[in-house]
Coordinates of N, CA and C in Angstrom, one line a residue:
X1 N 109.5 230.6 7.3 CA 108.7 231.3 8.3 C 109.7 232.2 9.0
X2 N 109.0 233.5 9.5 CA 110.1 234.4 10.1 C 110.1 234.0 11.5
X3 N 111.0 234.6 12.0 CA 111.4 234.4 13.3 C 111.1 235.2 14.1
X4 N 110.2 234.8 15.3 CA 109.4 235.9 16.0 C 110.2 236.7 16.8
X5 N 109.8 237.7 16.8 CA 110.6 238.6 18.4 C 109.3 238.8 18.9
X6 N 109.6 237.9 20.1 CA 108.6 238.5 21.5 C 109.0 237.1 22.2
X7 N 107.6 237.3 23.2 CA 107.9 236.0 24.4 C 106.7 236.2 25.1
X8 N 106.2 234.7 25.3 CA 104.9 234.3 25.8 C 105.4 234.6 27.2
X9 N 104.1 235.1 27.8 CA 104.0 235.8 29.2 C 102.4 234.8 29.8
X10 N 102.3 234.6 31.0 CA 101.4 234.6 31.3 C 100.4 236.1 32.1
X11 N 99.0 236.1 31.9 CA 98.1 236.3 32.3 C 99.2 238.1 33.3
X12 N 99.5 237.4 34.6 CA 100.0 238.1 35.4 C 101.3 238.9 35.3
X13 N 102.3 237.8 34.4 CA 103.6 238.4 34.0 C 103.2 239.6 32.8
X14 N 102.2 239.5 32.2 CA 102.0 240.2 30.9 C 101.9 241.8 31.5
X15 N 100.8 241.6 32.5 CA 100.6 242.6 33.3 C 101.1 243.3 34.0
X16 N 102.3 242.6 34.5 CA 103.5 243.4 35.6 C 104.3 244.0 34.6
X17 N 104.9 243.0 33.2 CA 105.7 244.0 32.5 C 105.1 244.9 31.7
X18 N 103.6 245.3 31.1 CA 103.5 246.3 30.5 C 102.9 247.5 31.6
X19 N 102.6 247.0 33.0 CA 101.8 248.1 33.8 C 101.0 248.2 33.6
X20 N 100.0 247.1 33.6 CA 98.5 247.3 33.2 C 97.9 246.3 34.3
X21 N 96.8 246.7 34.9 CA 95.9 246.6 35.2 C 95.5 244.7 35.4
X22 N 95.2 243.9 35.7 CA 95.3 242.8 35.8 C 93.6 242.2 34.7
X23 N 92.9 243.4 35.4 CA 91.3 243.2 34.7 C 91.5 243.7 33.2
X24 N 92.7 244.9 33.0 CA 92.6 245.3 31.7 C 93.1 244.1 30.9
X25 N 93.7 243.7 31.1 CA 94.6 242.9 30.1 C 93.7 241.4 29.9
X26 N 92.7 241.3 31.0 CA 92.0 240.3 30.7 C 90.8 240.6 30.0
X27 N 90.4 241.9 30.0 CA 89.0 242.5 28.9 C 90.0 242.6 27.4
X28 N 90.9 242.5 27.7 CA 91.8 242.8 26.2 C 91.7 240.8 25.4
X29 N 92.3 240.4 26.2 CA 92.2 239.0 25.9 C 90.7 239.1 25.4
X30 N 89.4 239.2 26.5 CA 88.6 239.1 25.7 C 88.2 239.6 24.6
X31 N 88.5 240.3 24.4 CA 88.5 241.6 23.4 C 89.1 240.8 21.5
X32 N 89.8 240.3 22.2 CA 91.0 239.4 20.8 C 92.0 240.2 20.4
X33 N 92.4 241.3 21.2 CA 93.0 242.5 21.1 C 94.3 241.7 21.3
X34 N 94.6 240.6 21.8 CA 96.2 240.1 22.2 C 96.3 238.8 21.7
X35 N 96.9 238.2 21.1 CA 97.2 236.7 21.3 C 97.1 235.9 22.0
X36 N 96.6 234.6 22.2 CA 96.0 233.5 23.6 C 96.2 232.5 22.9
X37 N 97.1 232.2 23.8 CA 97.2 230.5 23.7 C 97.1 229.7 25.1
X38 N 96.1 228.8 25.2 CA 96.0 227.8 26.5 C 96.9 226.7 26.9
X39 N 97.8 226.5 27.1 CA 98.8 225.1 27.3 C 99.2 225.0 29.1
X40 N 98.5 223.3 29.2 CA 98.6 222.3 30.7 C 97.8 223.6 31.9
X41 N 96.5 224.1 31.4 CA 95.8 224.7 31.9 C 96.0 226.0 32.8
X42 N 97.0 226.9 31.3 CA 97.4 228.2 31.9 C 96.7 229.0 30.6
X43 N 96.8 230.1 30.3 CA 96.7 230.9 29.5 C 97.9 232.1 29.4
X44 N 98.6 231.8 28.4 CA 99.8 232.6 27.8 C 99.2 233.7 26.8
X45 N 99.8 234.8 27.1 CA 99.7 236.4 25.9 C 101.3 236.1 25.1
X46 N 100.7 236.7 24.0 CA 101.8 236.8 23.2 C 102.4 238.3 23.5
X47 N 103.7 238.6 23.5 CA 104.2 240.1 23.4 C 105.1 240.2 22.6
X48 N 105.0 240.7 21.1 CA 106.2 240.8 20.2 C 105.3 241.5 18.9
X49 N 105.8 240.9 17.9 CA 105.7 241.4 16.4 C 104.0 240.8 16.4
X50 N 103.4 241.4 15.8 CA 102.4 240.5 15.6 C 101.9 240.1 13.8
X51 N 102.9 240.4 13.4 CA 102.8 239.6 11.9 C 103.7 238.4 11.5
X52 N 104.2 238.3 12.8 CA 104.8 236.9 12.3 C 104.4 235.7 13.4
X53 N 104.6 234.3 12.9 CA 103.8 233.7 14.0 C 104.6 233.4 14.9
X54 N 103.7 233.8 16.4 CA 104.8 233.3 17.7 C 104.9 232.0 17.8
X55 N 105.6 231.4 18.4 CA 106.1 230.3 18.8 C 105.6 229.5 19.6
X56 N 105.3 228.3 19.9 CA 105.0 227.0 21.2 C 105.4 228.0 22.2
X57 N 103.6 228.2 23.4 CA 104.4 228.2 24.7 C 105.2 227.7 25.0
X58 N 106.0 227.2 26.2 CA 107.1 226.3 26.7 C 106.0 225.9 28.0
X59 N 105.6 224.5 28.3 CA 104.9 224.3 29.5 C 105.5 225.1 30.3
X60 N 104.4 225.2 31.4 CA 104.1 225.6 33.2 C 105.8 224.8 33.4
X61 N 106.0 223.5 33.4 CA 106.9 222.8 33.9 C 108.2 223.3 33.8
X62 N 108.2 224.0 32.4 CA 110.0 224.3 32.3 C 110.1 225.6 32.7
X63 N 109.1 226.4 33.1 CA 109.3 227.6 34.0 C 109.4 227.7 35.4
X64 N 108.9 226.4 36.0 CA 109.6 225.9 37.4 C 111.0 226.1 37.5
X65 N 111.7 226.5 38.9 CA 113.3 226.5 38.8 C 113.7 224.9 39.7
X66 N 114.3 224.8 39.1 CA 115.2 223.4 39.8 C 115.0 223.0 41.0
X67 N 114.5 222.0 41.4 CA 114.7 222.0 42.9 C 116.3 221.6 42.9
X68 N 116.5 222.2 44.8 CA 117.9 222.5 45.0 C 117.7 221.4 45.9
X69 N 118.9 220.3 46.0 CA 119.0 219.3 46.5 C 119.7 219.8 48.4
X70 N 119.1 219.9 48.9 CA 119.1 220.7 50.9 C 120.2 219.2 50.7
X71 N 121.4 220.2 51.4 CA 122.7 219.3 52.3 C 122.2 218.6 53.6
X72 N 122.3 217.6 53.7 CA 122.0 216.6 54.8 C 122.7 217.1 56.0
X73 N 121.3 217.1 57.0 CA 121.7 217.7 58.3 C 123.2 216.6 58.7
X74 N 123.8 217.4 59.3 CA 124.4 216.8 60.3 C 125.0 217.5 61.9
X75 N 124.6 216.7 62.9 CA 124.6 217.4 64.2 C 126.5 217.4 64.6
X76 N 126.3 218.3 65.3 CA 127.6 219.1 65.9 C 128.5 217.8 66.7
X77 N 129.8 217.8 66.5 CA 130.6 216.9 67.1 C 130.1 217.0 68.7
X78 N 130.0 217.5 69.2 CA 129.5 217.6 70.7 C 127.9 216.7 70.8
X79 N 127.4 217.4 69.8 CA 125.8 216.7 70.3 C 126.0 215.0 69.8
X80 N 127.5 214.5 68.8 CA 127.1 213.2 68.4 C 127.5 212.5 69.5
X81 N 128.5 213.5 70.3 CA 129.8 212.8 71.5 C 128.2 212.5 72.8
X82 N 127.3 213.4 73.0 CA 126.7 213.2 73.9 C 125.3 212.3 73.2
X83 N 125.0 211.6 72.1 CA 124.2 211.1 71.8 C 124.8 209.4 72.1
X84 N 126.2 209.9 71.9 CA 127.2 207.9 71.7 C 127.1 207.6 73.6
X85 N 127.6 209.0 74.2 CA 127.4 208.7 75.8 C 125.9 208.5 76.1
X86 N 125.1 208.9 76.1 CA 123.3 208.4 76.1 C 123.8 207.2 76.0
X87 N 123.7 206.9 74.7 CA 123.5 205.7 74.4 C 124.1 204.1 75.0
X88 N 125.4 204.6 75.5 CA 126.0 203.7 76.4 C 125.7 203.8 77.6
X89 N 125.0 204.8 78.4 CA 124.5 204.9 79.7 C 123.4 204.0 79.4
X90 N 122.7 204.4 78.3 CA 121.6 203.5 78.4 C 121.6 201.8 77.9
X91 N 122.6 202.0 77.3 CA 122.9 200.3 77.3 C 123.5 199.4 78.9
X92 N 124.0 200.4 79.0 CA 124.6 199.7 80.8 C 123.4 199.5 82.2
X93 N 122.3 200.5 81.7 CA 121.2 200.8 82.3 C 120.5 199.6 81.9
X94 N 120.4 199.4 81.1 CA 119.3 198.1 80.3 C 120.3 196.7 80.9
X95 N 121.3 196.7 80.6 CA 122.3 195.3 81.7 C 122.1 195.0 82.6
X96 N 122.4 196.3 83.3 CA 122.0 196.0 85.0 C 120.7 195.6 84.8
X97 N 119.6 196.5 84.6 CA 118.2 195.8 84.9 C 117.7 194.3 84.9
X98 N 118.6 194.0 83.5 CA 118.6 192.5 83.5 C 119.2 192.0 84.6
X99 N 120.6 192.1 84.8 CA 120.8 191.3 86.2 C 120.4 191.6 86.9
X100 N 119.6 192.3 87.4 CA 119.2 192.7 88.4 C 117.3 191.9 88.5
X101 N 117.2 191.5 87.4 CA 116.0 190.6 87.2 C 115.9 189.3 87.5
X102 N 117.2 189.0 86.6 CA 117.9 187.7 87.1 C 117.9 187.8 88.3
X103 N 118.5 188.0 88.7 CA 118.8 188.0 90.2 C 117.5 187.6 91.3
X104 N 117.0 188.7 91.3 CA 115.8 188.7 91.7 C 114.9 187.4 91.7
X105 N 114.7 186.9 90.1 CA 114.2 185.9 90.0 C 114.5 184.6 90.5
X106 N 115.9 184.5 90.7 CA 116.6 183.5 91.7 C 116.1 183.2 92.9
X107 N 116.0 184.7 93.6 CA 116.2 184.9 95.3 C 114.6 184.2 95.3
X108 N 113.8 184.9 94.3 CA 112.3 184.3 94.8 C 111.9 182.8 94.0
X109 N 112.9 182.2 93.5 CA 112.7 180.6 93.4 C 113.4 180.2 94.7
X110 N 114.5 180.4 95.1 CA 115.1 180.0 96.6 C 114.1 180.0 97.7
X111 N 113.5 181.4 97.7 CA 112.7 181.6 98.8 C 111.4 180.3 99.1
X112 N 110.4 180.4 97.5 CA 109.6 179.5 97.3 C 109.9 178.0 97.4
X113 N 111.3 177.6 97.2 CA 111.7 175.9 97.4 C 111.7 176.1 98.9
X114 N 112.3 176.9 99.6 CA 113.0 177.1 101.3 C 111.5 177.0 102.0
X115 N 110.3 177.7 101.1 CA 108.7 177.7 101.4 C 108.2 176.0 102.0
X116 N 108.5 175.8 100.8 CA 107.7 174.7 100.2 C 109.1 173.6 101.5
X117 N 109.7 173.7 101.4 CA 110.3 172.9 102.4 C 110.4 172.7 104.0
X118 N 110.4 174.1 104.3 CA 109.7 174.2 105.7 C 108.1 173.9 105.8
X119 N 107.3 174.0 105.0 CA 106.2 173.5 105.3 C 106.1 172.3 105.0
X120 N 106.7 171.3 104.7 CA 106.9 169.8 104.3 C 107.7 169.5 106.0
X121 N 108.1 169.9 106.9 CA 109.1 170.0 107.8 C 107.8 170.2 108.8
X122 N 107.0 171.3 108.6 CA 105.8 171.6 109.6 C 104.7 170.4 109.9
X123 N 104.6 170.1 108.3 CA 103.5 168.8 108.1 C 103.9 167.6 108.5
X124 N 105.6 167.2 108.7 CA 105.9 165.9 109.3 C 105.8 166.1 111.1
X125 N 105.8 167.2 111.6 CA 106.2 167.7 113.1 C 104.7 167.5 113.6
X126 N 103.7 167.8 112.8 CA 101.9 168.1 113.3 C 102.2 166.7 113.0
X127 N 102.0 166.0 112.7 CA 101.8 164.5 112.3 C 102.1 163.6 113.4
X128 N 103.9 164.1 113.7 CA 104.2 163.5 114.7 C 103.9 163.4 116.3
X129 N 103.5 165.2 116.5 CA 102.2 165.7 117.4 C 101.3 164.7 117.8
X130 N 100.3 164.4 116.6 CA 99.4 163.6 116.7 C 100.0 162.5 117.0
X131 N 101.1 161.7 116.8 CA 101.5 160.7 116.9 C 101.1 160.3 118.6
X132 N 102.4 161.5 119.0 CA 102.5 161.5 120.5 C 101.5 161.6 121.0
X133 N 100.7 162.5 120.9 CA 99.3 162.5 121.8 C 98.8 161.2 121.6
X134 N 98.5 160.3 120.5 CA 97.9 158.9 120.5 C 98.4 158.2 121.7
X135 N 99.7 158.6 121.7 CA 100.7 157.7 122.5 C 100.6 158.0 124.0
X136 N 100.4 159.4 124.2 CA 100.2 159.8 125.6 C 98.7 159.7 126.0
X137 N 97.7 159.8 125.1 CA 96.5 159.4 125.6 C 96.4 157.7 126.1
X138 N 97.5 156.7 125.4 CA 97.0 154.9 125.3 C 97.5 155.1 126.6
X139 N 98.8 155.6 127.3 CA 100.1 155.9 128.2 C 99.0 156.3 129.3
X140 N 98.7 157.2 129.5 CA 97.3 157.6 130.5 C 96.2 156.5 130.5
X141 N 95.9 155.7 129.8 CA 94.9 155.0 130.1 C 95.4 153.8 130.6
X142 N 96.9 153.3 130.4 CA 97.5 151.7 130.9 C 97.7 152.5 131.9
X143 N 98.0 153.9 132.4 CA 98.2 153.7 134.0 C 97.1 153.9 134.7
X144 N 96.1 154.1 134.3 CA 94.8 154.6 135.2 C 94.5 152.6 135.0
X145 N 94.8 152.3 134.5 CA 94.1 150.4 134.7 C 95.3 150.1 135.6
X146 N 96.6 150.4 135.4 CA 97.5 149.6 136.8 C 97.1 150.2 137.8
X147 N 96.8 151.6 138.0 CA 96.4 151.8 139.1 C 95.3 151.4 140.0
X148 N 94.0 151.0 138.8 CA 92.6 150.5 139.4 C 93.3 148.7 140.3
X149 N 94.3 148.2 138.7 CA 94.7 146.8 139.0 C 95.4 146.8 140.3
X150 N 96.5 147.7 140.7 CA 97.2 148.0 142.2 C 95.8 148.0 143.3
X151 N 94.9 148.8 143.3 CA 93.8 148.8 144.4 C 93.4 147.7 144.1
X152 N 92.9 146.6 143.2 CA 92.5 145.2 143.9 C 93.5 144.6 144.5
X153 N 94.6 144.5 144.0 CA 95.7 144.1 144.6 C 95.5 144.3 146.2
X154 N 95.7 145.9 146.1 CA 95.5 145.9 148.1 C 94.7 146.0 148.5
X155 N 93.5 145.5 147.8 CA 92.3 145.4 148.8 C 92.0 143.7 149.3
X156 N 92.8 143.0 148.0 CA 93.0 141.3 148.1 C 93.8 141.2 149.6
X157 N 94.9 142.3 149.2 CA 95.9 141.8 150.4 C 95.7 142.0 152.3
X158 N 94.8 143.4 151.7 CA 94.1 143.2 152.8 C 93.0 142.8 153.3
X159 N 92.0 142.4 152.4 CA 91.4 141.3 153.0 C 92.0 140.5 153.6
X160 N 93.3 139.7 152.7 CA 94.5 138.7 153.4 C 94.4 139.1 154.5
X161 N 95.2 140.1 154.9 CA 95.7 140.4 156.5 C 94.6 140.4 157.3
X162 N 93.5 140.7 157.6 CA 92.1 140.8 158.1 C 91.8 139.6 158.4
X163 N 91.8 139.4 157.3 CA 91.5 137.4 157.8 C 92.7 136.5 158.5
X164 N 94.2 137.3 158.7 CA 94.8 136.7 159.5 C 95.2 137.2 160.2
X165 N 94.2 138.2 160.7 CA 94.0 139.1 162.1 C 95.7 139.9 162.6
X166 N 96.4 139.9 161.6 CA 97.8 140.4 161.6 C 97.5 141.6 161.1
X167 N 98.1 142.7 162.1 CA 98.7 144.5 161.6 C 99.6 144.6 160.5
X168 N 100.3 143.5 160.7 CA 101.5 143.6 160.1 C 101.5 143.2 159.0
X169 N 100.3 142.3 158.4 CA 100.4 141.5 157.6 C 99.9 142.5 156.5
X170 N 98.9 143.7 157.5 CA 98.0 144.6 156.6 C 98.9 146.0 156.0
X171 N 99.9 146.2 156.7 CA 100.9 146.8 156.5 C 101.8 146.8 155.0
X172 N 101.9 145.3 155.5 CA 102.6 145.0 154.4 C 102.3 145.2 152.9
X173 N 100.8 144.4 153.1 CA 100.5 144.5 152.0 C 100.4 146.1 151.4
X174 N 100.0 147.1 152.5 CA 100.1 148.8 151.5 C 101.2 148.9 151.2
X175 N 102.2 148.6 152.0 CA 103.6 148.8 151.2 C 103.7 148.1 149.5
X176 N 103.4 146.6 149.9 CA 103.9 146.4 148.5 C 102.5 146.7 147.4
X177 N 101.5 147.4 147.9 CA 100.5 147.8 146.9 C 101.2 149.1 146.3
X178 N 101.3 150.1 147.2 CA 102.5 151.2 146.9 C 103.2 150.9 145.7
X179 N 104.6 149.9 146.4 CA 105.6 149.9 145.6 C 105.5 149.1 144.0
X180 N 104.1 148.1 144.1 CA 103.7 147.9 142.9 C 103.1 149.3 141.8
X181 N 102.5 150.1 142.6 CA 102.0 151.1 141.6 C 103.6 151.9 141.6
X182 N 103.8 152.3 141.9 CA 105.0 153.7 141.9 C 105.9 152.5 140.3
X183 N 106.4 151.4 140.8 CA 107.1 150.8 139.8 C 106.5 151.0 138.4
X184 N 105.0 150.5 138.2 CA 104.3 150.8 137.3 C 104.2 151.9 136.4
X185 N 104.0 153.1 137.1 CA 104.0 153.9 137.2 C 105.6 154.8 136.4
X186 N 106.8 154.2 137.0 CA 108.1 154.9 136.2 C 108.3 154.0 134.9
X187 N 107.8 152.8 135.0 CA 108.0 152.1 133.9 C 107.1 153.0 132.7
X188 N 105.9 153.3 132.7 CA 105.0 154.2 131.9 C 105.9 155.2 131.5
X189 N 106.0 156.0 132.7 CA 106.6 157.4 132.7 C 108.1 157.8 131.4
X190 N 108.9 156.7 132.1 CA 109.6 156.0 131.2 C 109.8 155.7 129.7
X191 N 108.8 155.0 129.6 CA 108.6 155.0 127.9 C 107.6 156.1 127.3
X192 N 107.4 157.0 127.8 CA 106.6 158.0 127.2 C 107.9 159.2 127.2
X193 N 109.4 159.0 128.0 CA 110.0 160.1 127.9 C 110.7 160.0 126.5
X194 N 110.8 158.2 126.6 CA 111.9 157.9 125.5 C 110.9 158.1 124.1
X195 N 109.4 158.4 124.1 CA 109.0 158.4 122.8 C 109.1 159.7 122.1
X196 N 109.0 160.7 123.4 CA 109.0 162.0 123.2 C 110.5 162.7 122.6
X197 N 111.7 161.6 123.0 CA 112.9 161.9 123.1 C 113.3 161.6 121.0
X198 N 112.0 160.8 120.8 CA 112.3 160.2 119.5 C 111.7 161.2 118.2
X199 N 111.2 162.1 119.1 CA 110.4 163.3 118.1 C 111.6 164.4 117.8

Protein backbone atom coordinates (compact mmCIF):
# COMPACT_ATOMS: atom_id res chain seq x y z
CA UNK A 1 0.00 0.00 0.00
CA UNK A 2 1.33 3.51 -0.91
CA UNK A 3 2.14 5.92 1.49
CA UNK A 4 -0.12 8.88 1.81
CA UNK A 5 0.98 12.44 1.61
CA UNK A 6 -1.55 14.62 3.34
CA UNK A 7 -2.95 15.01 6.92
CA UNK A 8 -6.23 14.77 8.63
CA UNK A 9 -7.52 18.23 9.63
CA UNK A 10 -10.53 18.79 11.39
CA UNK A 11 -13.76 20.55 10.17
CA UNK A 12 -12.21 24.12 11.24
CA UNK A 13 -8.47 23.51 10.71
CA UNK A 14 -9.36 22.32 7.11
CA UNK A 15 -10.84 25.66 6.64
CA UNK A 16 -8.35 28.02 8.14
CA UNK A 17 -5.62 26.28 6.04
CA UNK A 18 -7.21 26.24 2.65
CA UNK A 19 -9.29 29.78 3.16
CA UNK A 20 -12.50 28.63 2.78
CA UNK A 21 -15.38 29.49 4.16
CA UNK A 22 -16.46 27.27 7.24
CA UNK A 23 -20.24 26.59 5.50
CA UNK A 24 -18.19 25.76 2.23
CA UNK A 25 -16.23 23.18 3.29
CA UNK A 26 -19.15 21.68 5.07
CA UNK A 27 -21.63 21.70 1.83
CA UNK A 28 -18.38 20.01 0.31
CA UNK A 29 -18.29 17.27 2.93
CA UNK A 30 -21.79 17.01 2.09
CA UNK A 31 -21.32 16.97 -1.18
CA UNK A 32 -18.67 13.72 -0.92
CA UNK A 33 -16.47 16.19 -2.60
CA UNK A 34 -13.73 15.48 0.46
CA UNK A 35 -12.83 12.59 2.50
CA UNK A 36 -14.69 12.15 6.19
CA UNK A 37 -13.85 10.15 8.66
CA UNK A 38 -15.66 10.44 12.25
CA UNK A 39 -13.34 9.31 15.30
CA UNK A 40 -14.28 9.96 19.48
CA UNK A 41 -17.03 12.29 18.05
CA UNK A 42 -15.19 14.71 15.78
CA UNK A 43 -15.19 14.74 12.14
CA UNK A 44 -11.71 14.77 10.25
CA UNK A 45 -11.16 15.96 6.18
CA UNK A 46 -8.66 14.32 4.46
CA UNK A 47 -6.01 16.84 2.64
CA UNK A 48 -3.49 15.08 0.34
CA UNK A 49 -3.29 12.68 -2.64
CA UNK A 50 -6.50 11.24 -3.05
CA UNK A 51 -5.64 7.93 -4.72
CA UNK A 52 -3.98 6.48 -2.16
CA UNK A 53 -5.49 5.60 1.14
CA UNK A 54 -5.15 8.05 4.00
CA UNK A 55 -4.36 6.94 7.13
CA UNK A 56 -6.13 6.45 10.90
CA UNK A 57 -7.13 9.78 12.27
CA UNK A 58 -4.97 10.16 15.45
CA UNK A 59 -7.78 10.74 18.39
CA UNK A 60 -9.04 14.33 19.63
CA UNK A 61 -6.65 13.09 22.67
CA UNK A 62 -3.22 13.15 21.09
CA UNK A 63 -3.83 16.52 19.66
CA UNK A 64 -4.21 17.93 23.26
CA UNK A 65 -0.82 19.58 24.35
CA UNK A 66 0.69 18.33 27.58
CA UNK A 67 -0.48 19.70 30.56
CA UNK A 68 2.39 21.71 32.14
CA UNK A 69 2.97 20.79 35.63
CA UNK A 70 2.44 24.90 37.50
CA UNK A 71 5.65 25.23 40.12
CA UNK A 72 4.28 25.22 43.65
CA UNK A 73 3.60 28.51 45.00
CA UNK A 74 5.83 29.62 47.48
CA UNK A 75 5.43 32.90 49.62
CA UNK A 76 8.28 35.44 50.03
CA UNK A 77 10.87 34.97 52.97
CA UNK A 78 9.29 38.08 54.61
CA UNK A 79 5.58 36.99 54.32
CA UNK A 80 6.89 33.28 55.85
CA UNK A 81 8.93 35.45 58.75
CA UNK A 82 5.61 37.29 59.41
CA UNK A 83 3.24 34.26 59.13
CA UNK A 84 5.94 32.15 62.00
CA UNK A 85 5.50 35.73 64.16
CA UNK A 86 1.48 35.58 63.80
CA UNK A 87 1.69 32.43 64.72
CA UNK A 88 3.64 32.74 67.97
CA UNK A 89 1.76 35.89 68.95
CA UNK A 90 -1.08 33.82 68.65
CA UNK A 91 0.16 30.94 70.45
CA UNK A 92 1.15 33.23 73.55
CA UNK A 93 -2.31 34.89 73.11
CA UNK A 94 -4.11 31.50 73.44
CA UNK A 95 -1.68 30.79 76.91
CA UNK A 96 -2.36 33.73 78.56
CA UNK A 97 -6.18 33.35 77.94
CA UNK A 98 -5.86 30.03 79.52
CA UNK A 99 -4.22 31.35 82.55
CA UNK A 100 -6.01 33.88 82.69
CA UNK A 101 -9.15 31.34 82.88
CA UNK A 102 -7.54 29.46 85.26
CA UNK A 103 -7.11 32.06 87.25
CA UNK A 104 -10.27 33.41 87.20
CA UNK A 105 -11.84 30.14 87.83
CA UNK A 106 -9.93 29.95 91.12
CA UNK A 107 -10.77 33.53 92.38
CA UNK A 108 -14.57 32.53 91.81
CA UNK A 109 -14.31 29.07 93.75
CA UNK A 110 -12.52 31.09 96.66
CA UNK A 111 -15.03 33.67 96.52
CA UNK A 112 -18.07 31.04 96.51
CA UNK A 113 -16.35 28.83 99.61
CA UNK A 114 -15.63 32.54 101.53
CA UNK A 115 -19.81 32.76 100.38
CA UNK A 116 -20.82 29.82 101.66
CA UNK A 117 -18.82 30.46 104.86
CA UNK A 118 -19.84 33.70 105.93
CA UNK A 119 -23.29 32.71 105.58
CA UNK A 120 -22.78 29.52 107.71
CA UNK A 121 -21.10 32.36 110.30
CA UNK A 122 -24.46 34.60 109.72
CA UNK A 123 -26.81 31.45 110.37
CA UNK A 124 -24.90 30.56 113.73
CA UNK A 125 -25.02 34.58 114.98
CA UNK A 126 -29.26 34.72 114.02
CA UNK A 127 -29.55 31.61 116.03
CA UNK A 128 -27.63 32.81 118.76
CA UNK A 129 -29.84 36.19 118.54
CA UNK A 130 -32.64 34.09 119.12
CA UNK A 131 -30.91 32.41 121.77
CA UNK A 132 -30.41 35.65 123.70
CA UNK A 133 -33.70 37.13 123.28
CA UNK A 134 -35.14 33.70 124.76
CA UNK A 135 -32.91 34.53 127.53
CA UNK A 136 -33.65 38.23 127.91
CA UNK A 137 -37.37 37.74 127.55
CA UNK A 138 -37.16 34.52 130.74
CA UNK A 139 -34.55 37.46 132.47
CA UNK A 140 -37.43 40.14 132.25
CA UNK A 141 -40.05 37.96 133.45
CA UNK A 142 -37.85 36.53 136.88
CA UNK A 143 -37.47 40.19 137.59
CA UNK A 144 -40.98 41.49 137.09
CA UNK A 145 -41.95 38.24 139.66
CA UNK A 146 -39.00 39.45 142.23
CA UNK A 147 -40.25 42.58 141.94
CA UNK A 148 -44.21 41.69 142.42
CA UNK A 149 -42.37 39.04 145.21
CA UNK A 150 -40.34 42.39 146.91
CA UNK A 151 -43.90 44.34 147.19
CA UNK A 152 -45.52 41.50 149.22
CA UNK A 153 -42.54 41.43 151.10
CA UNK A 154 -43.17 45.20 151.98
CA UNK A 155 -46.40 45.20 152.26
CA UNK A 156 -46.02 41.97 155.01
CA UNK A 157 -43.52 44.18 156.67
CA UNK A 158 -45.50 46.79 156.87
CA UNK A 159 -48.37 45.51 157.89
CA UNK A 160 -45.65 44.24 160.56
CA UNK A 161 -44.74 47.74 161.59
CA UNK A 162 -48.54 48.96 161.75
CA UNK A 163 -49.42 46.42 163.95
CA UNK A 164 -46.47 47.42 166.15
CA UNK A 165 -47.48 50.97 165.91
CA UNK A 166 -43.55 51.62 165.36
CA UNK A 167 -42.21 54.43 162.48
CA UNK A 168 -39.36 52.89 162.64
CA UNK A 169 -40.21 49.57 162.32
CA UNK A 170 -42.15 50.77 159.03
CA UNK A 171 -39.10 52.30 157.78
CA UNK A 172 -37.18 49.67 158.06
CA UNK A 173 -39.01 47.45 156.49
CA UNK A 174 -38.91 49.96 152.94
CA UNK A 175 -35.38 49.91 153.29
CA UNK A 176 -34.85 46.28 153.43
CA UNK A 177 -37.81 45.85 150.70
CA UNK A 178 -35.58 48.26 148.55
CA UNK A 179 -32.39 46.60 149.22
CA UNK A 180 -34.03 43.13 148.57
CA UNK A 181 -35.24 44.25 145.05
CA UNK A 182 -32.11 46.38 143.88
CA UNK A 183 -29.97 43.07 145.04
CA UNK A 184 -32.31 41.02 142.88
CA UNK A 185 -32.26 43.02 140.50
CA UNK A 186 -28.07 43.19 139.83
CA UNK A 187 -28.07 39.57 140.38
CA UNK A 188 -30.46 39.36 137.02
CA UNK A 189 -28.66 42.18 135.41
CA UNK A 190 -25.64 40.30 135.96
CA UNK A 191 -26.17 37.13 134.41
CA UNK A 192 -27.81 38.51 131.36
CA UNK A 193 -24.39 40.63 130.89
CA UNK A 194 -22.27 37.45 131.27
CA UNK A 195 -24.71 35.64 128.65
CA UNK A 196 -24.45 38.36 126.27
CA UNK A 197 -20.53 38.46 126.89
CA UNK A 198 -20.71 34.65 125.75
CA UNK A 199 -22.08 35.55 122.24
Amino acid sequence: MAKAAGQWFTLREYAERFRLPLATVQKRVEAGELVKKRVDGLNYLWAGEEEVVPPEPAPAAAFEPEPVASPEFQPPAASQELMLRTDRALSLVEKSLNTFMLMHREVVKEKERRLLELQGQVREKEERRRELEKILHQREQEIADLKMLAGLLEDQLRRAGAEAGSALAEDKARELGDLIQDQLTYLMEDEMVRELTKA
